[in-house]
Amino acid sequence: MSEDCIFCAIVDGDIPGRIVRETETTLAFLDANPLAPGHTLVIPKDHHARLDDLPDDVAADIFRDVHELVSRVEDAVDADATTVGINDGEAAGQEVPHVHAHIVPRFDGDGGHPIHAVAGDRPDLSDEELDEIEAAIAES
Ligand code: 5GP
Ligand code: ZN
């Protein structure tokens, strides 16, 4: 539990949340300012700011919940599709520094965009640069 963390306060029941799934390690609840009906957040119960801070087993639990909830959320709001995303870090738009996966129901013609629209201009990378990046990730 982290002082002043909204999501820790929801876990502790200090502020209300529309909870749709609870497990020993995770909680899922409706986003208070939804991008679409059914917009759901999946969080670890323990406070971890970034994905890299999560223990391996809890990271797996979060994806298990996302996997399980997508179809339930789609059915609940009669959605056609879903965008799943995590803003991991301030530069990526993370506002609440407690890991959360967004499940955003999508509808034909909803005017939204695919996940390709979230970054800035596409970089023009040479083969050498791509080789370096590949090696840096693969060898880390
Ligand atoms: P971020 O930008 O950090 O990825 O997204 C934070 C999300 O948390 C936003 O979609 C926002 O609407 C949601 N949110 C912020 N405060 C609360 C709250 O008190 N309760 C709930 N249920 N959602 C919240
Ligand atoms: Zn927290």
Coordinates of N, CA and C and ligand atoms in Angstrom, one line a residue:
M1 N 0.9 -1.2 0.0 CA 0.0 0.0 0.0 C 0.9 1.2 0.0
S2 N 0.5 2.2 -0.9 CA 1.3 3.4 -1.0 C 0.3 4.5 -0.5
E3 N 0.8 5.4 0.3 CA 0.1 6.6 0.7 C -0.3 7.4 -0.5
D4 N -1.5 8.0 -0.5 CA -1.9 8.8 -1.6 C -2.1 8.1 -2.9
C5 N -2.1 6.8 -3.0 CA -2.4 6.1 -4.3 C -3.8 5.8 -4.4
I6 N -4.5 6.3 -5.4 CA -5.9 6.1 -5.6 C -6.2 4.6 -5.7
F7 N -5.4 3.9 -6.5 CA -5.7 2.5 -6.7 C -5.5 1.7 -5.5
C8 N -4.5 2.0 -4.6 CA -4.3 1.3 -3.4 C -5.6 1.6 -2.5
A9 N -6.1 2.8 -2.6 CA -7.3 3.1 -1.8 C -8.5 2.3 -2.2
I10 N -8.6 2.0 -3.5 CA -9.7 1.2 -4.0 C -9.5 -0.3 -3.5
V11 N -8.2 -0.8 -3.6 CA -7.9 -2.1 -3.1 C -8.4 -2.2 -1.6
D12 N -8.0 -1.2 -0.8 CA -8.3 -1.2 0.6 C -9.8 -0.9 1.0
G13 N -10.6 -0.5 -0.1 CA -12.0 -0.2 0.2 C -12.2 1.2 0.8
D14 N -11.1 2.0 0.7 CA -11.2 3.4 1.3 C -12.0 4.3 0.4
I15 N -11.9 4.0 -1.0 CA -12.7 4.7 -1.9 C -13.4 3.7 -2.7
P16 N -14.6 4.0 -3.2 CA -15.4 3.0 -3.8 C -14.9 2.7 -5.3
G17 N -15.1 1.4 -5.7 CA -14.8 1.1 -7.0 C -15.8 0.1 -7.5
R18 N -16.1 0.1 -8.8 CA -17.1 -0.9 -9.4 C -16.3 -2.1 -9.8
I19 N -16.2 -3.0 -8.8 CA -15.3 -4.1 -9.0 C -15.9 -5.3 -9.7
V20 N -15.2 -5.8 -10.8 CA -15.8 -6.8 -11.6 C -15.1 -8.1 -11.5
R21 N -13.9 -8.1 -10.9 CA -13.2 -9.4 -10.6 C -12.1 -9.1 -9.5
E22 N -12.1 -10.1 -8.6 CA -11.0 -10.0 -7.5 C -10.4 -11.3 -7.4
T23 N -9.1 -11.4 -7.3 CA -8.3 -12.6 -7.0 C -7.4 -12.3 -5.8
E24 N -6.6 -13.2 -5.4 CA -5.7 -13.0 -4.3 C -4.7 -11.9 -4.6
T25 N -4.3 -11.8 -5.8 CA -3.3 -10.8 -6.2 C -3.7 -9.6 -7.0
T26 N -4.9 -9.7 -7.6 CA -5.3 -8.7 -8.6 C -6.8 -8.2 -8.3
L27 N -7.0 -7.1 -8.9 CA -8.4 -6.5 -8.8 C -8.7 -5.9 -10.2
A28 N -9.9 -6.0 -10.6 CA -10.4 -5.4 -11.8 C -11.6 -4.6 -11.5
F29 N -11.7 -3.3 -12.1 CA -12.8 -2.5 -11.8 C -13.0 -1.5 -12.9
L30 N -14.2 -0.9 -13.0 CA -14.5 0.0 -14.1 C -13.8 1.3 -14.0
D31 N -13.3 1.8 -15.1 CA -12.6 3.1 -15.1 C -13.6 4.2 -14.8
A32 N -13.3 5.1 -13.9 CA -14.2 6.1 -13.5 C -14.4 7.2 -14.6
N33 N -13.6 7.2 -15.5 CA -13.7 8.2 -16.6 C -13.6 7.4 -18.0
P34 N -14.5 6.6 -18.3 CA -14.3 5.6 -19.3 C -14.2 6.2 -20.7
L35 N -13.3 5.5 -21.5 CA -13.2 5.8 -22.9 C -14.3 5.2 -23.7
A36 N -14.9 4.2 -23.2 CA -16.1 3.5 -23.8 C -16.8 2.8 -22.7
P37 N -18.1 2.5 -22.9 CA -18.8 1.7 -21.9 C -18.1 0.4 -21.7
G38 N -17.9 0.0 -20.4 CA -17.2 -1.2 -20.1 C -15.7 -1.1 -19.9
H39 N -15.1 0.1 -20.1 CA -13.7 0.4 -19.9 C -13.3 -0.1 -18.5
T40 N -12.4 -1.1 -18.5 CA -12.0 -1.8 -17.2 C -10.5 -1.7 -17.0
L41 N -10.2 -1.6 -15.8 CA -8.7 -1.6 -15.4 C -8.4 -2.8 -14.6
V42 N -7.3 -3.5 -14.9 CA -6.8 -4.6 -14.1 C -5.5 -4.2 -13.4
I43 N -5.5 -4.4 -12.1 CA -4.3 -3.9 -11.3 C -3.8 -5.0 -10.4
P44 N -2.5 -4.9 -10.0 CA -2.1 -5.8 -8.9 C -2.6 -5.2 -7.6
K45 N -2.9 -6.0 -6.6 CA -3.3 -5.5 -5.3 C -2.2 -4.7 -4.6
D46 N -1.0 -5.2 -4.7 CA 0.1 -4.6 -4.1 C 0.6 -3.4 -5.0
H47 N 1.1 -2.4 -4.3 CA 1.5 -1.2 -5.1 C 2.8 -1.4 -5.8
H48 N 2.8 -1.4 -7.2 CA 4.0 -1.4 -8.0 C 3.7 -0.3 -9.1
A49 N 4.7 0.6 -9.3 CA 4.5 1.7 -10.2 C 4.6 1.3 -11.6
R50 N 5.6 0.5 -12.0 CA 5.9 0.2 -13.4 C 5.9 -1.3 -13.6
L51 N 5.7 -1.7 -14.8 CA 5.7 -3.1 -15.2 C 6.9 -3.9 -14.7
D52 N 8.1 -3.2 -14.8 CA 9.3 -3.8 -14.4 C 9.4 -4.1 -12.9
D53 N 8.6 -3.4 -12.2 CA 8.6 -3.6 -10.7 C 7.7 -4.8 -10.3
L54 N 6.9 -5.3 -11.2 CA 6.0 -6.5 -10.9 C 6.8 -7.8 -10.7
P55 N 6.5 -8.5 -9.6 CA 7.0 -9.9 -9.6 C 6.4 -10.7 -10.8
D56 N 7.2 -11.7 -11.3 CA 6.8 -12.5 -12.4 C 5.4 -13.1 -12.3
D57 N 5.2 -13.6 -11.1 CA 3.9 -14.3 -11.0 C 2.7 -13.4 -11.0
V58 N 2.9 -12.2 -10.5 CA 1.8 -11.2 -10.5 C 1.6 -10.6 -12.0
A59 N 2.7 -10.5 -12.7 CA 2.6 -10.1 -14.1 C 1.8 -11.1 -14.9
A60 N 2.0 -12.3 -14.6 CA 1.3 -13.4 -15.3 C -0.2 -13.4 -14.8
D61 N -0.4 -13.1 -13.5 CA -1.8 -13.0 -13.1 C -2.6 -11.9 -13.8
I62 N -1.9 -10.8 -14.0 CA -2.6 -9.7 -14.7 C -3.0 -10.1 -16.1
F63 N -2.1 -10.7 -16.8 CA -2.5 -11.1 -18.2 C -3.6 -12.2 -18.2
R64 N -3.5 -13.1 -17.2 CA -4.6 -14.1 -17.0 C -5.9 -13.4 -16.9
D65 N -6.0 -12.3 -16.1 CA -7.2 -11.6 -15.9 C -7.7 -10.9 -17.1
V66 N -6.7 -10.2 -17.8 CA -7.1 -9.5 -19.1 C -7.7 -10.6 -20.0
H67 N -7.0 -11.7 -20.1 CA -7.4 -12.8 -21.1 C -8.9 -13.2 -20.7
E68 N -9.1 -13.3 -19.4 CA -10.4 -13.8 -19.0 C -11.5 -12.7 -19.2
L69 N -11.1 -11.5 -18.9 CA -12.1 -10.4 -18.9 C -12.6 -9.9 -20.2
V70 N -11.7 -10.0 -21.2 CA -12.0 -9.4 -22.5 C -13.3 -9.8 -23.1
S71 N -13.5 -11.1 -23.1 CA -14.8 -11.6 -23.7 C -16.0 -11.3 -22.8
R72 N -15.7 -11.3 -21.4 CA -16.9 -10.9 -20.5 C -17.3 -9.5 -20.7
V73 N -16.3 -8.6 -20.8 CA -16.6 -7.2 -21.0 C -17.2 -7.0 -22.4
E74 N -16.7 -7.6 -23.4 CA -17.3 -7.4 -24.8 C -18.8 -7.9 -24.7
D75 N -19.0 -9.0 -24.1 CA -20.4 -9.5 -24.0 C -21.3 -8.5 -23.2
A76 N -20.7 -8.0 -22.2 CA -21.5 -7.1 -21.3 C -22.0 -5.8 -22.0
V77 N -21.2 -5.3 -22.9 CA -21.5 -4.0 -23.5 C -21.8 -4.2 -25.0
D78 N -21.8 -5.5 -25.5 CA -22.1 -5.8 -26.9 C -21.0 -5.1 -27.8
A79 N -19.8 -5.2 -27.4 CA -18.7 -4.6 -28.2 C -18.3 -5.5 -29.3
D80 N -17.7 -4.9 -30.4 CA -17.2 -5.7 -31.5 C -15.8 -6.1 -31.4
A81 N -15.0 -5.4 -30.5 CA -13.6 -5.7 -30.4 C -13.1 -5.0 -29.2
T82 N -11.8 -5.2 -28.9 CA -11.2 -4.6 -27.7 C -9.8 -4.1 -28.0
T83 N -9.5 -3.0 -27.4 CA -8.1 -2.6 -27.4 C -7.6 -2.8 -25.9
V84 N -6.4 -3.5 -25.8 CA -5.8 -3.7 -24.5 C -4.5 -2.9 -24.5
G85 N -4.3 -2.1 -23.4 CA -3.0 -1.3 -23.4 C -2.6 -1.0 -22.0
I86 N -1.3 -0.7 -21.9 CA -0.7 -0.3 -20.6 C 0.1 0.9 -20.9
N87 N -0.2 2.0 -20.2 CA 0.7 3.2 -20.2 C 1.7 3.0 -19.1
D88 N 2.9 2.6 -19.6 CA 4.0 2.2 -18.6 C 5.0 3.3 -18.5
G89 N 4.8 4.2 -17.5 CA 5.7 5.4 -17.3 C 5.0 6.7 -17.8
E90 N 5.5 7.7 -17.2 CA 4.9 9.1 -17.5 C 5.0 9.5 -19.0
A91 N 6.1 9.2 -19.6 CA 6.3 9.6 -21.0 C 5.3 8.9 -21.9
A92 N 4.8 7.7 -21.4 CA 3.8 7.0 -22.2 C 2.4 7.4 -21.8
G93 N 2.3 8.4 -20.9 CA 0.9 8.9 -20.5 C 0.4 8.3 -19.3
Q94 N 1.2 7.5 -18.5 CA 0.7 7.0 -17.2 C 0.5 8.1 -16.2
E95 N -0.8 8.2 -15.8 CA -1.1 9.2 -14.8 C -1.2 8.7 -13.4
V96 N -1.7 7.4 -13.3 CA -1.7 6.8 -11.9 C -0.6 5.9 -11.8
P97 N 0.4 6.2 -10.9 CA 1.6 5.4 -10.8 C 1.4 4.1 -10.1
H98 N 0.4 3.3 -10.5 CA 0.2 2.0 -9.9 C -0.2 1.2 -11.2
V99 N 0.6 0.1 -11.5 CA 0.4 -0.6 -12.8 C -1.1 -0.9 -13.0
H100 N -1.5 -0.6 -14.2 CA -2.9 -1.0 -14.6 C -3.0 -1.3 -16.1
A101 N -3.7 -2.3 -16.4 CA -3.9 -2.7 -17.8 C -5.3 -2.2 -18.2
H102 N -5.4 -1.4 -19.3 CA -6.7 -0.9 -19.7 C -7.4 -2.0 -20.7
I103 N -8.6 -2.3 -20.4 CA -9.4 -3.0 -21.4 C -10.5 -2.1 -21.9
V104 N -10.3 -1.7 -23.2 CA -11.2 -0.7 -23.8 C -12.0 -1.3 -24.9
P105 N -13.3 -1.5 -24.6 CA -14.2 -2.1 -25.6 C -14.3 -1.2 -26.9
R106 N -14.3 -1.8 -28.0 CA -14.3 -1.0 -29.3 C -15.6 -1.4 -30.1
F107 N -16.0 -0.5 -30.9 CA -17.3 -0.7 -31.6 C -17.0 -0.3 -33.1
D108 N -17.6 -1.0 -34.0 CA -17.5 -0.6 -35.4 C -17.8 0.9 -35.6
G109 N -16.9 1.6 -36.2 CA -17.2 3.0 -36.5 C -17.2 3.9 -35.2
D110 N -16.5 3.5 -34.2 CA -16.5 4.3 -33.0 C -15.6 5.6 -33.1
G111 N -14.9 5.7 -34.2 CA -14.0 6.9 -34.4 C -12.7 6.9 -33.7
G112 N -12.4 5.7 -33.0 CA -11.1 5.6 -32.4 C -10.1 5.1 -33.3
H113 N -8.9 4.7 -32.8 CA -7.8 4.4 -33.6 C -7.1 3.1 -33.1
P114 N -6.3 2.5 -33.9 CA -5.6 1.3 -33.5 C -4.4 1.8 -32.6
I115 N -3.7 0.8 -32.0 CA -2.7 1.1 -31.0 C -1.5 1.8 -31.8
H116 N -1.4 1.6 -33.1 CA -0.3 2.3 -33.8 C -0.4 3.8 -33.7
A117 N -1.5 4.3 -33.3 CA -1.7 5.8 -33.3 C -1.1 6.4 -32.0
V118 N -0.7 5.6 -31.1 CA -0.3 6.2 -29.8 C 1.1 6.8 -29.7
A119 N 2.0 6.4 -30.6 CA 3.3 7.0 -30.6 C 3.4 8.2 -31.5
G120 N 4.6 8.8 -31.5 CA 4.8 10.0 -32.3 C 5.1 9.6 -33.8
D121 N 5.9 10.4 -34.4 CA 6.2 10.2 -35.8 C 7.0 8.9 -35.9
R122 N 6.8 8.1 -36.9 CA 7.6 6.8 -37.1 C 9.0 7.1 -37.4
P123 N 10.0 6.5 -36.7 CA 11.4 6.7 -37.0 C 11.8 6.0 -38.3
D124 N 12.8 6.6 -39.0 CA 13.3 6.0 -40.2 C 14.6 5.3 -39.8
L125 N 14.6 4.0 -39.5 CA 15.7 3.3 -39.0 C 16.4 2.5 -40.1
S126 N 17.8 2.6 -40.0 CA 18.6 1.9 -41.0 C 18.7 0.4 -40.5
D127 N 19.1 -0.5 -41.4 CA 19.3 -1.9 -41.1 C 20.3 -2.0 -39.9
E128 N 21.4 -1.2 -39.9 CA 22.4 -1.2 -38.9 C 21.7 -0.9 -37.5
E129 N 20.9 0.2 -37.5 CA 20.3 0.6 -36.3 C 19.3 -0.5 -35.8
L130 N 18.6 -1.2 -36.7 CA 17.7 -2.2 -36.4 C 18.5 -3.4 -35.8
D131 N 19.7 -3.7 -36.4 CA 20.5 -4.8 -35.9 C 21.0 -4.5 -34.5
E132 N 21.4 -3.3 -34.2 CA 21.8 -2.9 -32.9 C 20.7 -3.0 -31.9
I133 N 19.5 -2.6 -32.2 CA 18.4 -2.6 -31.3 C 18.1 -4.1 -31.0
E134 N 18.0 -4.9 -32.1 CA 17.7 -6.3 -31.9 C 18.7 -7.0 -30.9
A135 N 20.0 -6.7 -31.1 CA 21.0 -7.3 -30.3 C 20.9 -6.8 -28.8
A136 N 20.6 -5.5 -28.7 CA 20.6 -4.9 -27.3 C 19.4 -5.5 -26.5
I137 N 18.3 -5.8 -27.2 CA 17.2 -6.4 -26.5 C 17.4 -7.9 -26.3
A138 N 17.9 -8.6 -27.3 CA 18.0 -10.0 -27.2 C 19.1 -10.4 -26.2
E139 N 20.1 -9.6 -26.1 CA 21.3 -9.9 -25.3 C 21.1 -9.4 -23.8
S140 N 20.1 -8.6 -23.6 CA 20.0 -8.0 -22.2 C 19.5 -9.0 -21.2
Ligands
5GP1 P1 -3.3 6.1 -17.0 O1 -3.3 7.4 -17.8 O2 -2.6 6.2 -15.7 O3 -3.0 4.9 -17.8 O4 -4.9 5.8 -16.7 C1 -5.4 6.1 -15.4 C2 -6.9 5.7 -15.5 O5 -7.4 5.7 -14.2 C3 -7.7 6.7 -16.3 O6 -8.4 6.1 -17.4 C4 -8.7 7.3 -15.3 O7 -10.0 7.5 -15.8 C5 -8.7 6.2 -14.2 N1 -9.0 6.7 -12.9 C6 -8.3 7.7 -12.3 N2 -8.8 7.8 -11.0 C7 -9.7 6.8 -10.8 C8 -10.5 6.5 -9.7 O8 -10.5 7.1 -8.6 N3 -11.3 5.4 -9.9 C9 -11.4 4.7 -11.0 N4 -12.2 3.6 -11.1 N5 -10.6 5.0 -12.1 C10 -9.8 6.1 -12.0
ZN2 ZN -1.0 1.9 -5.4

